[in-house]
JSON list of C-alpha atoms in Angstrom, two decimals:
[
{"chain": "A", "resi": 1, "resn": "ILE", "atom": "CA", "xyz": [28.72, 83.70, -63.20]},
{"chain": "A", "resi": 2, "resn": "LYS", "atom": "CA", "xyz": [25.39, 82.32, -64.43]},
{"chain": "A", "resi": 3, "resn": "GLY", "atom": "CA", "xyz": [25.09, 80.22, -61.28]},
{"chain": "A", "resi": 4, "resn": "SER", "atom": "CA", "xyz": [25.71, 83.22, -59.04]},
{"chain": "A", "resi": 5, "resn": "ILE", "atom": "CA", "xyz": [23.12, 85.28, -60.90]},
{"chain": "A", "resi": 6, "resn": "SER", "atom": "CA", "xyz": [20.54, 82.48, -60.69]},
{"chain": "A", "resi": 7, "resn": "ALA", "atom": "CA", "xyz": [21.16, 81.58, -57.04]},
{"chain": "A", "resi": 8, "resn": "ALA", "atom": "CA", "xyz": [18.62, 83.93, -55.47]},
{"chain": "A", "resi": 9, "resn": "ASP", "atom": "CA", "xyz": [15.63, 83.07, -57.67]},
{"chain": "A", "resi": 10, "resn": "GLU", "atom": "CA", "xyz": [16.45, 79.62, -59.05]},
{"chain": "A", "resi": 11, "resn": "PRO", "atom": "CA", "xyz": [18.67, 77.74, -56.60]},
{"chain": "A", "resi": 12, "resn": "ALA", "atom": "CA", "xyz": [18.10, 74.38, -58.30]},
{"chain": "A", "resi": 13, "resn": "VAL", "atom": "CA", "xyz": [19.27, 75.81, -61.64]},
{"chain": "A", "resi": 14, "resn": "ALA", "atom": "CA", "xyz": [22.20, 77.57, -59.99]},
{"chain": "A", "resi": 15, "resn": "ILE", "atom": "CA", "xyz": [23.49, 74.46, -58.28]},
{"chain": "A", "resi": 16, "resn": "ARG", "atom": "CA", "xyz": [23.47, 72.57, -61.60]},
{"chain": "A", "resi": 17, "resn": "LEU", "atom": "CA", "xyz": [25.43, 75.41, -63.21]},
{"chain": "A", "resi": 18, "resn": "PHE", "atom": "CA", "xyz": [27.96, 75.21, -60.38]},
{"chain": "A", "resi": 19, "resn": "ASP", "atom": "CA", "xyz": [28.33, 71.49, -61.09]},
{"chain": "A", "resi": 20, "resn": "VAL", "atom": "CA", "xyz": [29.10, 72.28, -64.72]},
{"chain": "A", "resi": 21, "resn": "ALA", "atom": "CA", "xyz": [31.62, 74.95, -63.69]},
{"chain": "A", "resi": 22, "resn": "ARG", "atom": "CA", "xyz": [33.39, 72.44, -61.45]},
{"chain": "A", "resi": 23, "resn": "LEU", "atom": "CA", "xyz": [33.71, 69.98, -64.30]},
{"chain": "A", "resi": 24, "resn": "LEU", "atom": "CA", "xyz": [35.06, 72.66, -66.65]},
{"chain": "A", "resi": 25, "resn": "GLY", "atom": "CA", "xyz": [37.64, 74.03, -64.20]},
{"chain": "A", "resi": 26, "resn": "PRO", "atom": "CA", "xyz": [38.91, 71.22, -61.94]},
{"chain": "A", "resi": 27, "resn": "GLY", "atom": "CA", "xyz": [41.54, 72.25, -59.42]},
{"chain": "A", "resi": 28, "resn": "THR", "atom": "CA", "xyz": [41.07, 75.95, -60.08]},
{"chain": "A", "resi": 29, "resn": "LEU", "atom": "CA", "xyz": [39.45, 78.81, -58.18]},
{"chain": "A", "resi": 30, "resn": "VAL", "atom": "CA", "xyz": [36.44, 78.22, -60.41]},
{"chain": "A", "resi": 31, "resn": "GLU", "atom": "CA", "xyz": [35.92, 74.82, -58.83]},
{"chain": "A", "resi": 32, "resn": "GLU", "atom": "CA", "xyz": [36.67, 76.24, -55.37]},
{"chain": "A", "resi": 33, "resn": "ALA", "atom": "CA", "xyz": [34.03, 78.96, -55.74]},
{"chain": "A", "resi": 34, "resn": "ALA", "atom": "CA", "xyz": [31.49, 76.58, -57.26]},
{"chain": "A", "resi": 35, "resn": "LEU", "atom": "CA", "xyz": [31.86, 74.10, -54.40]},
{"chain": "A", "resi": 36, "resn": "ARG", "atom": "CA", "xyz": [31.73, 76.82, -51.75]},
{"chain": "A", "resi": 37, "resn": "ARG", "atom": "CA", "xyz": [28.65, 78.44, -53.27]},
{"chain": "A", "resi": 38, "resn": "SER", "atom": "CA", "xyz": [26.93, 75.07, -53.60]},
{"chain": "A", "resi": 39, "resn": "LEU", "atom": "CA", "xyz": [26.75, 74.65, -49.83]},
{"chain": "A", "resi": 40, "resn": "PRO", "atom": "CA", "xyz": [24.08, 77.27, -49.01]},
{"chain": "A", "resi": 41, "resn": "LEU", "atom": "CA", "xyz": [22.07, 76.25, -52.05]},
{"chain": "A", "resi": 42, "resn": "ALA", "atom": "CA", "xyz": [22.09, 72.57, -51.05]},
{"chain": "A", "resi": 43, "resn": "ALA", "atom": "CA", "xyz": [21.02, 73.59, -47.55]},
{"chain": "A", "resi": 44, "resn": "GLN", "atom": "CA", "xyz": [18.27, 75.81, -48.93]},
{"chain": "A", "resi": 45, "resn": "LEU", "atom": "CA", "xyz": [17.00, 72.97, -51.12]},
{"chain": "A", "resi": 46, "resn": "GLY", "atom": "CA", "xyz": [17.15, 70.53, -48.21]},
{"chain": "A", "resi": 47, "resn": "GLU", "atom": "CA", "xyz": [19.56, 68.25, -50.05]},
{"chain": "A", "resi": 48, "resn": "ALA", "atom": "CA", "xyz": [21.62, 66.88, -47.16]},
{"chain": "A", "resi": 49, "resn": "PRO", "atom": "CA", "xyz": [23.62, 64.29, -49.17]},
{"chain": "A", "resi": 50, "resn": "ARG", "atom": "CA", "xyz": [24.66, 66.90, -51.74]},
{"chain": "A", "resi": 51, "resn": "PHE", "atom": "CA", "xyz": [25.59, 69.30, -48.94]},
{"chain": "A", "resi": 52, "resn": "LEU", "atom": "CA", "xyz": [27.82, 66.75, -47.21]},
{"chain": "A", "resi": 53, "resn": "ARG", "atom": "CA", "xyz": [29.39, 65.66, -50.50]},
{"chain": "A", "resi": 54, "resn": "ALA", "atom": "CA", "xyz": [30.26, 69.24, -51.47]},
{"chain": "A", "resi": 55, "resn": "ALA", "atom": "CA", "xyz": [31.63, 69.94, -47.99]},
{"chain": "A", "resi": 56, "resn": "SER", "atom": "CA", "xyz": [33.80, 66.83, -48.05]},
{"chain": "A", "resi": 57, "resn": "GLN", "atom": "CA", "xyz": [35.15, 67.65, -51.51]},
{"chain": "A", "resi": 58, "resn": "TYR", "atom": "CA", "xyz": [35.96, 71.19, -50.44]},
{"chain": "A", "resi": 59, "resn": "VAL", "atom": "CA", "xyz": [37.79, 70.02, -47.32]},
{"chain": "A", "resi": 60, "resn": "ARG", "atom": "CA", "xyz": [39.94, 67.58, -49.28]},
{"chain": "A", "resi": 61, "resn": "ARG", "atom": "CA", "xyz": [40.81, 70.02, -52.07]},
{"chain": "A", "resi": 62, "resn": "PHE", "atom": "CA", "xyz": [40.58, 73.63, -50.94]},
{"chain": "A", "resi": 63, "resn": "LEU", "atom": "CA", "xyz": [40.86, 73.94, -47.17]},
{"chain": "A", "resi": 64, "resn": "ARG", "atom": "CA", "xyz": [43.97, 76.14, -47.57]},
{"chain": "A", "resi": 65, "resn": "SER", "atom": "CA", "xyz": [42.13, 78.53, -49.89]},
{"chain": "A", "resi": 66, "resn": "PRO", "atom": "CA", "xyz": [42.06, 82.21, -48.84]},
{"chain": "A", "resi": 67, "resn": "TYR", "atom": "CA", "xyz": [38.27, 81.86, -49.02]},
{"chain": "A", "resi": 68, "resn": "ALA", "atom": "CA", "xyz": [38.12, 78.91, -46.61]},
{"chain": "A", "resi": 69, "resn": "SER", "atom": "CA", "xyz": [36.71, 81.12, -43.83]},
{"chain": "A", "resi": 70, "resn": "GLN", "atom": "CA", "xyz": [33.65, 81.74, -46.01]},
{"chain": "A", "resi": 71, "resn": "PHE", "atom": "CA", "xyz": [33.35, 77.98, -46.49]},
{"chain": "A", "resi": 72, "resn": "ALA", "atom": "CA", "xyz": [33.47, 77.52, -42.70]},
{"chain": "A", "resi": 73, "resn": "ASP", "atom": "CA", "xyz": [30.62, 80.01, -42.25]},
{"chain": "A", "resi": 74, "resn": "GLU", "atom": "CA", "xyz": [28.46, 78.26, -44.85]},
{"chain": "A", "resi": 75, "resn": "LEU", "atom": "CA", "xyz": [29.30, 74.83, -43.43]},
{"chain": "A", "resi": 76, "resn": "VAL", "atom": "CA", "xyz": [28.14, 75.81, -39.94]},
{"chain": "A", "resi": 77, "resn": "LYS", "atom": "CA", "xyz": [24.99, 77.57, -41.18]},
{"chain": "A", "resi": 78, "resn": "GLY", "atom": "CA", "xyz": [24.16, 74.62, -43.42]},
{"chain": "A", "resi": 79, "resn": "ILE", "atom": "CA", "xyz": [24.57, 72.05, -40.64]},
{"chain": "A", "resi": 80, "resn": "VAL", "atom": "CA", "xyz": [22.27, 74.09, -38.40]},
{"chain": "A", "resi": 81, "resn": "LYS", "atom": "CA", "xyz": [19.71, 74.49, -41.17]},
{"chain": "A", "resi": 82, "resn": "LEU", "atom": "CA", "xyz": [19.79, 70.78, -42.09]},
{"chain": "A", "resi": 83, "resn": "HIS", "atom": "CA", "xyz": [20.19, 69.46, -38.53]},
{"chain": "A", "resi": 84, "resn": "ALA", "atom": "CA", "xyz": [16.93, 67.52, -38.67]},
{"chain": "A", "resi": 85, "resn": "SER", "atom": "CA", "xyz": [18.12, 65.49, -41.67]},
{"chain": "A", "resi": 86, "resn": "LEU", "atom": "CA", "xyz": [21.80, 65.11, -40.71]},
{"chain": "A", "resi": 87, "resn": "ASP", "atom": "CA", "xyz": [22.95, 62.52, -38.22]},
{"chain": "A", "resi": 88, "resn": "LEU", "atom": "CA", "xyz": [25.83, 63.42, -35.90]},
{"chain": "A", "resi": 89, "resn": "ALA", "atom": "CA", "xyz": [28.03, 60.66, -37.32]},
{"chain": "A", "resi": 90, "resn": "SER", "atom": "CA", "xyz": [27.88, 62.13, -40.84]},
{"chain": "A", "resi": 91, "resn": "ILE", "atom": "CA", "xyz": [28.73, 65.60, -39.51]},
{"chain": "A", "resi": 92, "resn": "GLU", "atom": "CA", "xyz": [31.65, 64.20, -37.56]},
{"chain": "A", "resi": 93, "resn": "ALA", "atom": "CA", "xyz": [32.90, 62.22, -40.56]},
{"chain": "A", "resi": 94, "resn": "THR", "atom": "CA", "xyz": [32.97, 65.34, -42.75]},
{"chain": "A", "resi": 95, "resn": "ILE", "atom": "CA", "xyz": [34.70, 67.54, -40.16]},
{"chain": "A", "resi": 96, "resn": "SER", "atom": "CA", "xyz": [37.21, 64.80, -39.26]},
{"chain": "A", "resi": 97, "resn": "GLU", "atom": "CA", "xyz": [38.87, 65.29, -42.65]},
{"chain": "A", "resi": 98, "resn": "MET", "atom": "CA", "xyz": [40.20, 68.66, -41.44]},
{"chain": "A", "resi": 99, "resn": "SER", "atom": "CA", "xyz": [43.27, 69.37, -39.33]},
{"chain": "A", "resi": 100, "resn": "PHE", "atom": "CA", "xyz": [42.76, 69.32, -35.55]},
{"chain": "A", "resi": 101, "resn": "GLU", "atom": "CA", "xyz": [42.89, 73.12, -35.36]},
{"chain": "A", "resi": 102, "resn": "HIS", "atom": "CA", "xyz": [40.33, 73.51, -38.14]},
{"chain": "A", "resi": 103, "resn": "GLN", "atom": "CA", "xyz": [38.08, 70.95, -36.48]},
{"chain": "A", "resi": 104, "resn": "LYS", "atom": "CA", "xyz": [38.14, 72.79, -33.17]},
{"chain": "A", "resi": 105, "resn": "VAL", "atom": "CA", "xyz": [37.28, 76.10, -34.83]},
{"chain": "A", "resi": 106, "resn": "ILE", "atom": "CA", "xyz": [34.37, 74.56, -36.75]},
{"chain": "A", "resi": 107, "resn": "TYR", "atom": "CA", "xyz": [33.02, 72.78, -33.68]},
{"chain": "A", "resi": 108, "resn": "LEU", "atom": "CA", "xyz": [33.21, 75.96, -31.60]},
{"chain": "A", "resi": 109, "resn": "ARG", "atom": "CA", "xyz": [31.35, 77.92, -34.28]},
{"chain": "A", "resi": 110, "resn": "LEU", "atom": "CA", "xyz": [28.79, 75.14, -34.56]},
{"chain": "A", "resi": 111, "resn": "ALA", "atom": "CA", "xyz": [28.35, 74.96, -30.79]},
{"chain": "A", "resi": 112, "resn": "ARG", "atom": "CA", "xyz": [27.78, 78.71, -30.54]},
{"chain": "A", "resi": 113, "resn": "THR", "atom": "CA", "xyz": [25.31, 78.93, -33.42]},
{"chain": "A", "resi": 114, "resn": "SER", "atom": "CA", "xyz": [23.31, 75.86, -32.44]},
{"chain": "A", "resi": 115, "resn": "ALA", "atom": "CA", "xyz": [23.16, 77.00, -28.79]},
{"chain": "A", "resi": 116, "resn": "ILE", "atom": "CA", "xyz": [21.76, 80.36, -29.83]},
{"chain": "A", "resi": 117, "resn": "GLU", "atom": "CA", "xyz": [19.22, 78.55, -32.04]},
{"chain": "A", "resi": 118, "resn": "GLY", "atom": "CA", "xyz": [18.22, 76.35, -29.11]},
{"chain": "A", "resi": 119, "resn": "LEU", "atom": "CA", "xyz": [19.43, 73.10, -30.70]},
{"chain": "A", "resi": 120, "resn": "HIS", "atom": "CA", "xyz": [20.41, 71.37, -27.47]},
{"chain": "A", "resi": 121, "resn": "ASP", "atom": "CA", "xyz": [21.68, 68.05, -28.85]},
{"chain": "A", "resi": 122, "resn": "LEU", "atom": "CA", "xyz": [23.71, 69.64, -31.63]},
{"chain": "A", "resi": 123, "resn": "SER", "atom": "CA", "xyz": [25.22, 72.21, -29.27]},
{"chain": "A", "resi": 124, "resn": "ASP", "atom": "CA", "xyz": [26.18, 69.56, -26.72]},
{"chain": "A", "resi": 125, "resn": "PHE", "atom": "CA", "xyz": [27.73, 67.41, -29.43]},
{"chain": "A", "resi": 126, "resn": "ALA", "atom": "CA", "xyz": [29.76, 70.26, -30.93]},
{"chain": "A", "resi": 127, "resn": "SER", "atom": "CA", "xyz": [30.86, 71.58, -27.54]},
{"chain": "A", "resi": 128, "resn": "ALA", "atom": "CA", "xyz": [32.07, 68.15, -26.45]},
{"chain": "A", "resi": 129, "resn": "LYS", "atom": "CA", "xyz": [33.98, 67.69, -29.70]},
{"chain": "A", "resi": 130, "resn": "ALA", "atom": "CA", "xyz": [35.58, 71.14, -29.37]},
{"chain": "A", "resi": 131, "resn": "ALA", "atom": "CA", "xyz": [36.56, 70.41, -25.77]},
{"chain": "A", "resi": 132, "resn": "SER", "atom": "CA", "xyz": [38.20, 67.14, -26.85]},
{"chain": "A", "resi": 133, "resn": "PHE", "atom": "CA", "xyz": [40.83, 69.15, -28.76]},
{"chain": "A", "resi": 134, "resn": "GLU", "atom": "CA", "xyz": [41.81, 71.13, -25.66]},
{"chain": "A", "resi": 135, "resn": "ASN", "atom": "CA", "xyz": [45.47, 70.51, -24.82]},
{"chain": "A", "resi": 136, "resn": "SER", "atom": "CA", "xyz": [45.70, 72.58, -21.65]},
{"chain": "A", "resi": 137, "resn": "PRO", "atom": "CA", "xyz": [48.22, 71.05, -19.17]},
{"chain": "A", "resi": 138, "resn": "SER", "atom": "CA", "xyz": [45.80, 71.83, -16.36]},
{"chain": "A", "resi": 139, "resn": "GLY", "atom": "CA", "xyz": [43.11, 69.85, -18.10]},
{"chain": "A", "resi": 140, "resn": "SER", "atom": "CA", "xyz": [40.73, 72.83, -18.03]},
{"chain": "A", "resi": 141, "resn": "SER", "atom": "CA", "xyz": [38.13, 73.05, -20.75]},
{"chain": "A", "resi": 142, "resn": "ASP", "atom": "CA", "xyz": [37.91, 75.79, -23.36]},
{"chain": "A", "resi": 143, "resn": "ALA", "atom": "CA", "xyz": [35.79, 78.59, -21.83]},
{"chain": "A", "resi": 144, "resn": "ARG", "atom": "CA", "xyz": [33.86, 78.96, -25.07]},
{"chain": "A", "resi": 145, "resn": "ALA", "atom": "CA", "xyz": [32.95, 75.27, -25.19]},
{"chain": "A", "resi": 146, "resn": "VAL", "atom": "CA", "xyz": [31.71, 75.39, -21.58]},
{"chain": "A", "resi": 147, "resn": "LEU", "atom": "CA", "xyz": [29.63, 78.50, -22.32]},
{"chain": "A", "resi": 148, "resn": "TYR", "atom": "CA", "xyz": [28.08, 77.16, -25.51]},
{"chain": "A", "resi": 149, "resn": "SER", "atom": "CA", "xyz": [27.22, 73.79, -23.99]},
{"chain": "A", "resi": 150, "resn": "SER", "atom": "CA", "xyz": [25.45, 75.58, -21.13]},
{"chain": "A", "resi": 151, "resn": "LEU", "atom": "CA", "xyz": [23.40, 78.05, -23.17]},
{"chain": "A", "resi": 152, "resn": "SER", "atom": "CA", "xyz": [20.75, 75.66, -24.41]},
{"chain": "A", "resi": 153, "resn": "SER", "atom": "CA", "xyz": [20.30, 74.17, -20.92]},
{"chain": "A", "resi": 154, "resn": "VAL", "atom": "CA", "xyz": [20.06, 77.40, -18.97]},
{"chain": "A", "resi": 155, "resn": "THR", "atom": "CA", "xyz": [16.26, 77.14, -18.56]},
{"chain": "A", "resi": 156, "resn": "SER", "atom": "CA", "xyz": [16.26, 73.41, -17.80]},
{"chain": "A", "resi": 157, "resn": "GLN", "atom": "CA", "xyz": [15.58, 71.72, -14.48]},
{"chain": "A", "resi": 158, "resn": "ASN", "atom": "CA", "xyz": [19.36, 71.77, -13.88]},
{"chain": "A", "resi": 159, "resn": "ALA", "atom": "CA", "xyz": [19.43, 75.57, -13.60]},
{"chain": "A", "resi": 160, "resn": "VAL", "atom": "CA", "xyz": [21.37, 75.47, -10.30]},
{"chain": "A", "resi": 161, "resn": "GLU", "atom": "CA", "xyz": [24.11, 73.32, -11.80]},
{"chain": "A", "resi": 162, "resn": "ILE", "atom": "CA", "xyz": [24.21, 75.38, -15.01]},
{"chain": "A", "resi": 163, "resn": "LEU", "atom": "CA", "xyz": [24.43, 78.66, -13.10]},
{"chain": "A", "resi": 164, "resn": "ASP", "atom": "CA", "xyz": [27.33, 77.33, -11.03]},
{"chain": "A", "resi": 165, "resn": "LYS", "atom": "CA", "xyz": [29.12, 76.24, -14.20]},
{"chain": "A", "resi": 166, "resn": "LEU", "atom": "CA", "xyz": [28.55, 79.63, -15.84]},
{"chain": "A", "resi": 167, "resn": "LYS", "atom": "CA", "xyz": [29.88, 81.54, -12.84]},
{"chain": "A", "resi": 168, "resn": "LYS", "atom": "CA", "xyz": [33.10, 79.52, -12.93]},
{"chain": "A", "resi": 169, "resn": "ILE", "atom": "CA", "xyz": [33.90, 80.52, -16.52]},
{"chain": "A", "resi": 170, "resn": "ASP", "atom": "CA", "xyz": [36.91, 82.83, -16.80]},
{"chain": "A", "resi": 171, "resn": "ARG", "atom": "CA", "xyz": [35.54, 85.95, -18.55]},
{"chain": "A", "resi": 172, "resn": "GLN", "atom": "CA", "xyz": [39.06, 86.96, -19.62]},
{"chain": "A", "resi": 173, "resn": "LYS", "atom": "CA", "xyz": [39.14, 83.96, -21.96]},
{"chain": "A", "resi": 174, "resn": "LEU", "atom": "CA", "xyz": [36.06, 85.14, -23.84]},
{"chain": "A", "resi": 175, "resn": "ALA", "atom": "CA", "xyz": [35.74, 87.72, -26.61]},
{"chain": "A", "resi": 176, "resn": "GLY", "atom": "CA", "xyz": [33.36, 90.67, -26.20]},
{"chain": "A", "resi": 177, "resn": "PRO", "atom": "CA", "xyz": [30.25, 89.11, -27.80]},
{"chain": "A", "resi": 178, "resn": "ASP", "atom": "CA", "xyz": [30.73, 85.91, -25.82]},
{"chain": "A", "resi": 179, "resn": "ARG", "atom": "CA", "xyz": [31.03, 87.89, -22.57]},
{"chain": "A", "resi": 180, "resn": "GLN", "atom": "CA", "xyz": [27.65, 89.39, -23.38]},
{"chain": "A", "resi": 181, "resn": "LEU", "atom": "CA", "xyz": [26.28, 85.89, -23.95]},
{"chain": "A", "resi": 182, "resn": "LEU", "atom": "CA", "xyz": [27.71, 84.82, -20.60]},
{"chain": "A", "resi": 183, "resn": "ASP", "atom": "CA", "xyz": [26.13, 87.79, -18.81]},
{"chain": "A", "resi": 184, "resn": "ALA", "atom": "CA", "xyz": [22.77, 87.09, -20.44]},
{"chain": "A", "resi": 185, "resn": "ALA", "atom": "CA", "xyz": [22.91, 83.40, -19.56]},
{"chain": "A", "resi": 186, "resn": "ILE", "atom": "CA", "xyz": [23.81, 84.13, -15.92]},
{"chain": "A", "resi": 187, "resn": "SER", "atom": "CA", "xyz": [20.99, 86.67, -15.73]},
{"chain": "A", "resi": 188, "resn": "VAL", "atom": "CA", "xyz": [18.42, 84.19, -17.09]},
{"chain": "A", "resi": 189, "resn": "ALA", "atom": "CA", "xyz": [19.60, 81.36, -14.84]},
{"chain": "A", "resi": 190, "resn": "SER", "atom": "CA", "xyz": [19.58, 83.66, -11.80]},
{"chain": "A", "resi": 191, "resn": "ASP", "atom": "CA", "xyz": [16.04, 84.82, -12.59]},
{"chain": "A", "resi": 192, "resn": "MET", "atom": "CA", "xyz": [14.98, 81.18, -12.87]},
{"chain": "A", "resi": 193, "resn": "LEU", "atom": "CA", "xyz": [16.13, 80.58, -9.30]},
{"chain": "A", "resi": 194, "resn": "THR", "atom": "CA", "xyz": [14.74, 83.76, -7.77]},
{"chain": "A", "resi": 195, "resn": "THR", "atom": "CA", "xyz": [11.75, 83.21, -5.50]},
{"chain": "A", "resi": 196, "resn": "PRO", "atom": "CA", "xyz": [8.78, 85.12, -6.91]},
{"chain": "A", "resi": 197, "resn": "VAL", "atom": "CA", "xyz": [7.59, 88.04, -4.83]},
{"chain": "A", "resi": 198, "resn": "LYS", "atom": "CA", "xyz": [4.15, 87.34, -3.38]},
{"chain": "A", "resi": 199, "resn": "LEU", "atom": "CA", "xyz": [1.82, 90.16, -4.22]},
{"chain": "A", "resi": 200, "resn": "THR", "atom": "CA", "xyz": [-0.77, 91.18, -1.65]},
{"chain": "A", "resi": 201, "resn": "ALA", "atom": "CA", "xyz": [-4.10, 92.58, -2.60]},
{"chain": "A", "resi": 202, "resn": "ALA", "atom": "CA", "xyz": [-4.46, 96.31, -2.15]},
{"chain": "A", "resi": 203, "resn": "PRO", "atom": "CA", "xyz": [-6.90, 97.34, 0.60]},
{"chain": "A", "resi": 204, "resn": "SER", "atom": "CA", "xyz": [-10.33, 98.20, -0.75]}
]
């Protein structure tokens, strides 16, 4: 409780209180909550090693918790926030401790968030990892992974290729917000390829 109260104004104090709570209540919801709430604080403080350590401990001990979806949200937001100080191998190592289904969900969330934030390398990495868990007999990729991997490249020199890829995505396999993202991406890519209208000077 003290840690939660202190989190907004004194994150360094709060994270130490969460450490104490974990030691006092191992294996309980107290430890689960303390680990989960340590993630955004570690990200805020820029402490990448602590962030990864807390994430790994949570995955090994509490991934079946009813609050695990909140952990997933904080994990994705923390990775995006700390992306400059986290190497892809360390991210992969942490996520690899989850089940295949959990991994795919995390990678898809990470791909979407990093694409929106314009983090090209991170989005490509997460999209590729998410696509690797696709078990479709036809060998087709997850529509979301294709969309997210294309978002950060839509204004690149490969706009023609990206636009073609976007137009081939099956809209029916996307949720409402992702359909809006698809429409926006197609619109931007199309505008990139539109020949500018030459304006003529008005007669004097």
